[in-house]
mmCIF file of N, CA and C in Angstrom:
data_model
loop_
_atom_site.group_PDB
_atom_site.id
_atom_site.type_symbol
_atom_site.label_atom_id
_atom_site.label_comp_id
_atom_site.label_asym_id
_atom_site.label_seq_id
_atom_site.Cartn_x
_atom_site.Cartn_y
_atom_site.Cartn_z
ATOM 1 N N MET A 1 -0.691 -8.137 11.583
ATOM 2 C CA MET A 1 -0.976 -9.087 10.497
ATOM 3 C C MET A 1 -0.712 -10.480 11.055
ATOM 4 N N ASN A 2 -1.668 -11.332 10.922
ATOM 5 C CA ASN A 2 -1.404 -12.670 11.391
ATOM 6 C C ASN A 2 -0.657 -13.488 10.405
ATOM 7 N N ILE A 3 -0.210 -14.687 10.761
ATOM 8 C CA ILE A 3 0.695 -15.489 9.931
ATOM 9 C C ILE A 3 -0.062 -15.883 8.640
ATOM 10 N N ALA A 4 -1.303 -16.304 8.726
ATOM 11 C CA ALA A 4 -2.031 -16.704 7.453
ATOM 12 C C ALA A 4 -2.072 -15.548 6.484
ATOM 13 N N ALA A 5 -2.460 -14.349 7.059
ATOM 14 C CA ALA A 5 -2.528 -13.209 6.151
ATOM 15 C C ALA A 5 -1.193 -12.843 5.571
ATOM 16 N N ALA A 6 -0.137 -12.923 6.396
ATOM 17 C CA ALA A 6 1.219 -12.663 5.863
ATOM 18 C C ALA A 6 1.595 -13.616 4.717
ATOM 19 N N ALA A 7 1.254 -14.877 4.871
ATOM 20 C CA ALA A 7 1.588 -15.879 3.918
ATOM 21 C C ALA A 7 0.811 -15.610 2.625
ATOM 22 N N GLY A 8 -0.418 -15.268 2.753
ATOM 23 C CA GLY A 8 -1.280 -14.883 1.582
ATOM 24 C C GLY A 8 -0.729 -13.648 0.864
ATOM 25 N N SER A 9 -0.313 -12.686 1.697
ATOM 26 C CA SER A 9 0.221 -11.429 1.147
ATOM 27 C C SER A 9 1.461 -11.646 0.388
ATOM 28 N N SER A 10 2.390 -12.452 0.899
ATOM 29 C CA SER A 10 3.644 -12.742 0.229
ATOM 30 C C SER A 10 3.409 -13.583 -1.096
ATOM 31 N N ARG A 11 2.410 -14.459 -1.063
ATOM 32 C CA ARG A 11 2.074 -15.232 -2.272
ATOM 33 C C ARG A 11 1.587 -14.342 -3.351
ATOM 34 N N GLU A 12 0.798 -13.340 -2.977
ATOM 35 C CA GLU A 12 0.249 -12.373 -3.962
ATOM 36 C C GLU A 12 1.395 -11.598 -4.568
ATOM 37 N N LEU A 13 2.401 -11.232 -3.783
ATOM 38 C CA LEU A 13 3.495 -10.389 -4.265
ATOM 39 C C LEU A 13 4.409 -11.205 -5.236
ATOM 40 N N ARG A 14 4.415 -12.466 -5.157
ATOM 41 C CA ARG A 14 5.226 -13.291 -6.075
ATOM 42 C C ARG A 14 4.690 -13.164 -7.496
ATOM 43 N N ARG A 15 3.398 -13.012 -7.606
ATOM 44 C CA ARG A 15 2.845 -12.927 -8.968
ATOM 45 C C ARG A 15 2.821 -11.494 -9.419
ATOM 46 N N THR A 16 2.519 -11.350 -10.698
ATOM 47 C CA THR A 16 2.273 -9.986 -11.216
ATOM 48 C C THR A 16 0.926 -9.549 -10.684
ATOM 49 N N LEU A 17 0.780 -8.271 -10.386
ATOM 50 C CA LEU A 17 -0.450 -7.714 -9.965
ATOM 51 C C LEU A 17 -1.498 -7.810 -11.022
ATOM 52 N N ASN A 18 -2.729 -8.174 -10.641
ATOM 53 C CA ASN A 18 -3.788 -8.177 -11.635
ATOM 54 C C ASN A 18 -4.462 -6.771 -11.668
ATOM 55 N N ARG A 19 -5.360 -6.586 -12.632
ATOM 56 C CA ARG A 19 -5.965 -5.298 -12.816
ATOM 57 C C ARG A 19 -6.717 -4.812 -11.571
ATOM 58 N N GLN A 20 -7.353 -5.649 -10.887
ATOM 59 C CA GLN A 20 -8.091 -5.269 -9.670
ATOM 60 C C GLN A 20 -7.072 -4.733 -8.615
ATOM 61 N N GLN A 21 -5.972 -5.394 -8.392
ATOM 62 C CA GLN A 21 -4.979 -4.979 -7.422
ATOM 63 C C GLN A 21 -4.382 -3.639 -7.825
ATOM 64 N N ILE A 22 -4.086 -3.457 -9.120
ATOM 65 C CA ILE A 22 -3.497 -2.192 -9.632
ATOM 66 C C ILE A 22 -4.563 -1.095 -9.319
ATOM 67 N N GLU A 23 -5.880 -1.301 -9.584
ATOM 68 C CA GLU A 23 -6.821 -0.239 -9.297
ATOM 69 C C GLU A 23 -6.920 0.066 -7.806
ATOM 70 N N LYS A 24 -6.880 -0.983 -7.006
ATOM 71 C CA LYS A 24 -6.952 -0.754 -5.542
ATOM 72 C C LYS A 24 -5.762 0.084 -5.043
ATOM 73 N N ILE A 25 -4.541 -0.215 -5.528
ATOM 74 C CA ILE A 25 -3.385 0.565 -5.111
ATOM 75 C C ILE A 25 -3.522 1.953 -5.600
ATOM 76 N N SER A 26 -3.906 2.097 -6.887
ATOM 77 C CA SER A 26 -4.054 3.489 -7.446
ATOM 78 C C SER A 26 -5.060 4.315 -6.668
ATOM 79 N N LYS A 27 -6.171 3.696 -6.301
ATOM 80 C CA LYS A 27 -7.172 4.419 -5.534
ATOM 81 C C LYS A 27 -6.665 4.839 -4.153
ATOM 82 N N ALA A 28 -5.916 3.883 -3.555
ATOM 83 C CA ALA A 28 -5.396 4.157 -2.198
ATOM 84 C C ALA A 28 -4.438 5.336 -2.266
ATOM 85 N N LEU A 29 -3.576 5.375 -3.280
ATOM 86 C CA LEU A 29 -2.596 6.489 -3.410
ATOM 87 C C LEU A 29 -3.139 7.771 -3.973
ATOM 88 N N ALA A 30 -4.340 7.679 -4.572
ATOM 89 C CA ALA A 30 -4.862 8.879 -5.214
ATOM 90 C C ALA A 30 -5.379 9.903 -4.209
ATOM 91 N N ASP A 31 -5.653 9.450 -2.995
ATOM 92 C CA ASP A 31 -6.151 10.478 -1.963
ATOM 93 C C ASP A 31 -4.934 11.162 -1.364
ATOM 94 N N GLN A 32 -4.929 12.450 -1.314
ATOM 95 C CA GLN A 32 -3.885 13.278 -0.870
ATOM 96 C C GLN A 32 -3.419 12.958 0.572
ATOM 97 N N THR A 33 -4.382 12.770 1.499
ATOM 98 C CA THR A 33 -4.060 12.477 2.829
ATOM 99 C C THR A 33 -3.434 11.115 2.953
ATOM 100 N N ARG A 34 -3.966 10.116 2.256
ATOM 101 C CA ARG A 34 -3.371 8.786 2.302
ATOM 102 C C ARG A 34 -2.005 8.739 1.752
ATOM 103 N N LEU A 35 -1.768 9.497 0.651
ATOM 104 C CA LEU A 35 -0.487 9.559 0.066
ATOM 105 C C LEU A 35 0.506 10.172 1.034
ATOM 106 N N ARG A 36 0.132 11.182 1.791
ATOM 107 C CA ARG A 36 1.017 11.761 2.768
ATOM 108 C C ARG A 36 1.276 10.851 3.923
ATOM 109 N N ILE A 37 0.256 10.085 4.344
ATOM 110 C CA ILE A 37 0.435 9.077 5.370
ATOM 111 C C ILE A 37 1.388 8.003 4.941
ATOM 112 N N PHE A 38 1.196 7.499 3.711
ATOM 113 C CA PHE A 38 2.022 6.443 3.204
ATOM 114 C C PHE A 38 3.461 7.027 3.101
ATOM 115 N N GLU A 39 3.659 8.245 2.678
ATOM 116 C CA GLU A 39 4.999 8.811 2.626
ATOM 117 C C GLU A 39 5.650 8.892 3.996
ATOM 118 N N ALA A 40 4.856 9.280 4.979
ATOM 119 C CA ALA A 40 5.383 9.363 6.337
ATOM 120 C C ALA A 40 5.803 7.955 6.840
ATOM 121 N N ILE A 41 4.992 6.961 6.634
ATOM 122 C CA ILE A 41 5.259 5.567 7.097
ATOM 123 C C ILE A 41 6.503 5.107 6.323
ATOM 124 N N SER A 42 6.627 5.420 5.040
ATOM 125 C CA SER A 42 7.735 4.910 4.236
ATOM 126 C C SER A 42 9.042 5.527 4.734
ATOM 127 N N SER A 43 9.009 6.664 5.366
ATOM 128 C CA SER A 43 10.217 7.293 5.764
ATOM 129 C C SER A 43 10.722 6.825 7.123
ATOM 130 N N GLN A 44 10.036 6.027 7.769
ATOM 131 C CA GLN A 44 10.356 5.488 9.101
ATOM 132 C C GLN A 44 10.319 3.935 9.107
ATOM 133 N N PRO A 45 11.146 3.313 10.046
ATOM 134 C CA PRO A 45 11.025 1.851 10.095
ATOM 135 C C PRO A 45 9.648 1.354 10.499
ATOM 136 N N LYS A 46 8.957 2.111 11.416
ATOM 137 C CA LYS A 46 7.636 1.779 11.750
ATOM 138 C C LYS A 46 7.006 3.036 12.504
ATOM 139 N N MET A 47 5.706 3.098 12.387
ATOM 140 C CA MET A 47 5.008 4.253 12.979
ATOM 141 C C MET A 47 3.673 3.730 13.636
ATOM 142 N N THR A 48 3.242 4.423 14.723
ATOM 143 C CA THR A 48 1.994 4.123 15.329
ATOM 144 C C THR A 48 0.967 5.105 14.771
ATOM 145 N N CYS A 49 -0.296 4.876 14.981
ATOM 146 C CA CYS A 49 -1.345 5.792 14.624
ATOM 147 C C CYS A 49 -1.148 7.121 15.337
ATOM 148 N N GLY A 50 -0.717 7.120 16.575
ATOM 149 C CA GLY A 50 -0.410 8.402 17.351
ATOM 150 C C GLY A 50 0.691 9.121 16.689
ATOM 151 N N ASP A 51 1.737 8.505 16.186
ATOM 152 C CA ASP A 51 2.810 9.181 15.472
ATOM 153 C C ASP A 51 2.280 9.932 14.243
ATOM 154 N N ILE A 52 1.415 9.175 13.514
ATOM 155 C CA ILE A 52 0.864 9.748 12.276
ATOM 156 C C ILE A 52 -0.006 10.963 12.552
ATOM 157 N N VAL A 53 -0.892 10.858 13.629
ATOM 158 C CA VAL A 53 -1.764 11.892 14.066
ATOM 159 C C VAL A 53 -0.994 13.108 14.394
ATOM 160 N N SER A 54 0.116 13.002 15.087
ATOM 161 C CA SER A 54 0.880 14.141 15.542
ATOM 162 C C SER A 54 1.616 14.765 14.340
ATOM 163 N N LEU A 55 1.994 14.028 13.374
ATOM 164 C CA LEU A 55 2.667 14.536 12.145
ATOM 165 C C LEU A 55 1.728 15.206 11.175
ATOM 166 N N ARG A 56 0.604 14.640 11.012
ATOM 167 C CA ARG A 56 -0.346 15.055 9.944
ATOM 168 C C ARG A 56 -1.453 15.972 10.397
ATOM 169 N N GLY A 57 -1.732 16.058 11.684
ATOM 170 C CA GLY A 57 -2.728 16.903 12.216
ATOM 171 C C GLY A 57 -4.144 16.447 11.824
ATOM 172 N N VAL A 58 -4.431 15.145 11.787
ATOM 173 C CA VAL A 58 -5.709 14.627 11.491
ATOM 174 C C VAL A 58 -6.148 13.798 12.685
ATOM 175 N N THR A 59 -7.418 13.499 12.821
ATOM 176 C CA THR A 59 -7.937 12.794 13.960
ATOM 177 C C THR A 59 -7.484 11.285 13.874
ATOM 178 N N PRO A 60 -7.467 10.662 15.090
ATOM 179 C CA PRO A 60 -7.155 9.217 15.047
ATOM 180 C C PRO A 60 -8.080 8.380 14.223
ATOM 181 N N ALA A 61 -9.378 8.713 14.235
ATOM 182 C CA ALA A 61 -10.353 7.987 13.469
ATOM 183 C C ALA A 61 -10.076 8.071 11.956
ATOM 184 N N THR A 62 -9.717 9.255 11.497
ATOM 185 C CA THR A 62 -9.366 9.521 10.078
ATOM 186 C C THR A 62 -8.094 8.747 9.778
ATOM 187 N N VAL A 63 -7.099 8.797 10.638
ATOM 188 C CA VAL A 63 -5.863 8.044 10.321
ATOM 189 C C VAL A 63 -6.156 6.567 10.260
ATOM 190 N N SER A 64 -6.888 6.046 11.195
ATOM 191 C CA SER A 64 -7.255 4.642 11.193
ATOM 192 C C SER A 64 -7.960 4.204 9.953
ATOM 193 N N ARG A 65 -8.865 5.002 9.479
ATOM 194 C CA ARG A 65 -9.616 4.661 8.209
ATOM 195 C C ARG A 65 -8.631 4.636 7.103
ATOM 196 N N HIS A 66 -7.721 5.667 6.971
ATOM 197 C CA HIS A 66 -6.766 5.663 5.842
ATOM 198 C C HIS A 66 -5.801 4.572 5.956
ATOM 199 N N LEU A 67 -5.366 4.136 7.155
ATOM 200 C CA LEU A 67 -4.448 3.011 7.369
ATOM 201 C C LEU A 67 -5.116 1.717 6.893
ATOM 202 N N LYS A 68 -6.400 1.560 7.099
ATOM 203 C CA LYS A 68 -7.123 0.331 6.635
ATOM 204 C C LYS A 68 -7.117 0.316 5.116
ATOM 205 N N VAL A 69 -7.328 1.357 4.455
ATOM 206 C CA VAL A 69 -7.297 1.437 2.982
ATOM 207 C C VAL A 69 -5.854 1.071 2.467
ATOM 208 N N LEU A 70 -4.834 1.637 3.127
ATOM 209 C CA LEU A 70 -3.442 1.353 2.672
ATOM 210 C C LEU A 70 -3.147 -0.138 2.929
ATOM 211 N N TYR A 71 -3.592 -0.630 4.078
ATOM 212 C CA TYR A 71 -3.375 -2.071 4.424
ATOM 213 C C TYR A 71 -4.096 -2.972 3.442
ATOM 214 N N ASP A 72 -5.341 -2.685 3.109
ATOM 215 C CA ASP A 72 -6.143 -3.503 2.202
ATOM 216 C C ASP A 72 -5.527 -3.503 0.801
ATOM 217 N N ALA A 73 -4.842 -2.434 0.488
ATOM 218 C CA ALA A 73 -4.173 -2.356 -0.873
ATOM 219 C C ALA A 73 -2.825 -3.041 -0.797
ATOM 220 N N GLY A 74 -2.362 -3.523 0.358
ATOM 221 C CA GLY A 74 -1.052 -4.165 0.438
ATOM 222 C C GLY A 74 0.131 -3.232 0.537
ATOM 223 N N LEU A 75 -0.120 -1.933 0.756
ATOM 224 C CA LEU A 75 0.924 -0.978 0.794
ATOM 225 C C LEU A 75 1.604 -0.894 2.128
ATOM 226 N N ILE A 76 0.922 -1.217 3.205
ATOM 227 C CA ILE A 76 1.536 -1.312 4.509
ATOM 228 C C ILE A 76 1.186 -2.666 5.206
ATOM 229 N N GLU A 77 1.953 -2.948 6.200
ATOM 230 C CA GLU A 77 1.582 -4.063 7.097
ATOM 231 C C GLU A 77 1.518 -3.559 8.505
ATOM 232 N N ARG A 78 0.782 -4.209 9.328
ATOM 233 C CA ARG A 78 0.607 -3.766 10.692
ATOM 234 C C ARG A 78 0.944 -4.875 11.698
ATOM 235 N N ARG A 79 1.634 -4.528 12.731
ATOM 236 C CA ARG A 79 2.010 -5.476 13.835
ATOM 237 C C ARG A 79 1.650 -4.892 15.141
ATOM 238 N N LYS A 80 0.937 -5.725 15.928
ATOM 239 C CA LYS A 80 0.571 -5.331 17.207
ATOM 240 C C LYS A 80 1.677 -5.638 18.205
ATOM 241 N N ALA A 81 1.957 -4.598 19.031
ATOM 242 C CA ALA A 81 3.006 -4.738 20.053
ATOM 243 C C ALA A 81 2.411 -4.083 21.314
ATOM 244 N N GLY A 82 1.904 -4.941 22.200
ATOM 245 C CA GLY A 82 1.287 -4.425 23.393
ATOM 246 C C GLY A 82 0.002 -3.719 22.980
ATOM 247 N N GLN A 83 -0.166 -2.497 23.448
ATOM 248 C CA GLN A 83 -1.410 -1.744 23.181
ATOM 249 C C GLN A 83 -1.218 -0.963 21.846
ATOM 250 N N PHE A 84 -0.031 -0.978 21.228
ATOM 251 C CA PHE A 84 0.212 -0.193 20.031
ATOM 252 C C PHE A 84 0.173 -1.089 18.742
ATOM 253 N N VAL A 85 -0.245 -0.505 17.667
ATOM 254 C CA VAL A 85 -0.159 -1.162 16.366
ATOM 255 C C VAL A 85 0.815 -0.356 15.505
ATOM 256 N N HIS A 86 1.890 -1.002 15.144
ATOM 257 C CA HIS A 86 2.946 -0.405 14.320
ATOM 258 C C HIS A 86 2.706 -0.638 12.843
ATOM 259 N N SER A 87 2.789 0.362 12.055
ATOM 260 C CA SER A 87 2.625 0.237 10.592
ATOM 261 C C SER A 87 3.967 0.415 9.944
ATOM 262 N N GLN A 88 4.165 -0.328 8.919
ATOM 263 C CA GLN A 88 5.429 -0.150 8.082
ATOM 264 C C GLN A 88 5.099 -0.402 6.604
ATOM 265 N N ALA A 89 5.788 0.262 5.799
ATOM 266 C CA ALA A 89 5.603 0.206 4.331
ATOM 267 C C ALA A 89 6.016 -1.172 3.820
ATOM 268 N N VAL A 90 5.358 -1.628 2.723
ATOM 269 C CA VAL A 90 5.745 -2.847 2.072
ATOM 270 C C VAL A 90 6.308 -2.420 0.664
ATOM 271 N N PRO A 91 7.572 -2.253 0.606
ATOM 272 C CA PRO A 91 8.218 -1.756 -0.623
ATOM 273 C C PRO A 91 7.984 -2.720 -1.796
ATOM 274 N N GLU A 92 7.863 -4.031 -1.536
ATOM 275 C CA GLU A 92 7.597 -4.988 -2.684
ATOM 276 C C GLU A 92 6.332 -4.684 -3.421
ATOM 277 N N THR A 93 5.337 -4.163 -2.661
ATOM 278 C CA THR A 93 4.043 -3.816 -3.324
ATOM 279 C C THR A 93 4.254 -2.679 -4.369
ATOM 280 N N ILE A 94 4.993 -1.704 -3.924
ATOM 281 C CA ILE A 94 5.266 -0.525 -4.772
ATOM 282 C C ILE A 94 6.110 -0.969 -6.002
ATOM 283 N N ALA A 95 7.032 -1.928 -5.788
ATOM 284 C CA ALA A 95 7.832 -2.408 -6.849
ATOM 285 C C ALA A 95 6.989 -3.173 -7.859
ATOM 286 N N LYS A 96 6.093 -4.042 -7.413
ATOM 287 C CA LYS A 96 5.238 -4.747 -8.304
ATOM 288 C C LYS A 96 4.266 -3.831 -8.996
ATOM 289 N N TYR A 97 3.783 -2.775 -8.309
ATOM 290 C CA TYR A 97 2.922 -1.806 -8.829
ATOM 291 C C TYR A 97 3.588 -1.034 -10.037
ATOM 292 N N ALA A 98 4.803 -0.582 -9.756
ATOM 293 C CA ALA A 98 5.556 0.064 -10.806
ATOM 294 C C ALA A 98 5.861 -0.794 -11.986
ATOM 295 N N GLU A 99 6.119 -2.064 -11.724
ATOM 296 C CA GLU A 99 6.393 -3.041 -12.768
ATOM 297 C C GLU A 99 5.116 -3.254 -13.616
ATOM 298 N N ALA A 100 4.008 -3.362 -12.937
ATOM 299 C CA ALA A 100 2.720 -3.539 -13.692
ATOM 300 C C ALA A 100 2.367 -2.367 -14.509
ATOM 301 N N LEU A 101 2.576 -1.165 -14.014
ATOM 302 C CA LEU A 101 2.292 0.079 -14.757
ATOM 303 C C LEU A 101 3.174 0.159 -15.963
ATOM 304 N N SER A 102 4.475 -0.199 -15.748
ATOM 305 C CA SER A 102 5.446 -0.161 -16.852
ATOM 306 C C SER A 102 5.046 -1.110 -17.937
ATOM 307 N N LYS A 103 4.644 -2.330 -17.591
ATOM 308 C CA LYS A 103 4.123 -3.283 -18.554
ATOM 309 C C LYS A 103 2.924 -2.747 -19.315
ATOM 310 N N MET A 104 2.007 -2.065 -18.606
ATOM 311 C CA MET A 104 0.852 -1.470 -19.312
ATOM 312 C C MET A 104 1.296 -0.457 -20.328
ATOM 313 N N ALA A 105 2.219 0.378 -19.923
ATOM 314 C CA ALA A 105 2.688 1.406 -20.843
ATOM 315 C C ALA A 105 3.396 0.861 -22.014
ATOM 316 N N LYS A 106 4.221 -0.159 -21.814
ATOM 317 C CA LYS A 106 4.924 -0.786 -22.900
ATOM 318 C C LYS A 106 3.936 -1.476 -23.909
ATOM 319 N N ALA A 107 2.903 -2.066 -23.377
ATOM 320 C CA ALA A 107 1.912 -2.726 -24.239
ATOM 321 C C ALA A 107 1.189 -1.696 -25.167
ATOM 322 N N LYS A 108 1.010 -0.512 -24.592
ATOM 323 C CA LYS A 108 0.372 0.545 -25.415
ATOM 324 C C LYS A 108 1.305 1.092 -26.429
ATOM 325 N N MET A 109 2.619 0.985 -26.213
ATOM 326 C CA MET A 109 3.553 1.554 -27.113
ATOM 327 C C MET A 109 3.894 0.642 -28.344
ATOM 328 N N ARG A 110 3.594 -0.646 -28.161
ATOM 329 C CA ARG A 110 3.860 -1.593 -29.217
ATOM 330 C C ARG A 110 2.959 -1.372 -30.429
ATOM 331 N N PRO A 111 3.548 -1.419 -31.597
ATOM 332 C CA PRO A 111 2.677 -1.199 -32.803
ATOM 333 C C PRO A 111 1.671 -2.355 -32.957
ATOM 334 N N SER A 112 0.444 -1.995 -33.284
ATOM 335 C CA SER A 112 -0.497 -3.062 -33.431
ATOM 336 C C SER A 112 -0.336 -3.726 -34.755
ATOM 337 N N LYS A 113 -0.561 -5.056 -34.738
ATOM 338 C CA LYS A 113 -0.387 -5.828 -35.928
ATOM 339 C C LYS A 113 -1.739 -5.873 -36.749
ATOM 340 N N LYS A 114 -1.624 -5.553 -37.998
ATOM 341 C CA LYS A 114 -2.857 -5.554 -38.855
ATOM 342 C C LYS A 114 -2.684 -6.422 -40.006
#
C-alpha cells in the first residue's frame, strides 16, 4: 500500500462506514474461501500469497483474486518487501463494521413514532 492510499484508508476508518462500504465488506466475507483466507491472515502478523496457498490448497491466481477483494474492502493491507507481498489484517475495519451493524440493528429495534 502506498502512502497516499494508506492516508486515504485511515481517513475512511475515522468515519462511520457508509452503506456501500458495509455491503462491500459483507460481500467480501460472504465467500467461504475468502473468509478462510481472512481468518488465516488474521491469525498471523503477516502472510505472503505462498503461505496462504500452502495452507488453503488453492492456486496462487485464486488467492491473488481473493486478496484483491479483501484489500478493496479494507479488510487487509499489503506491503511489498523485495519480491514478496505481505498481507496483514486491518482490525479497525472489522471494529467499524461491527459498530455499523450494531447501529443498524439498534435502529431496527427502536419503536417507531406514530
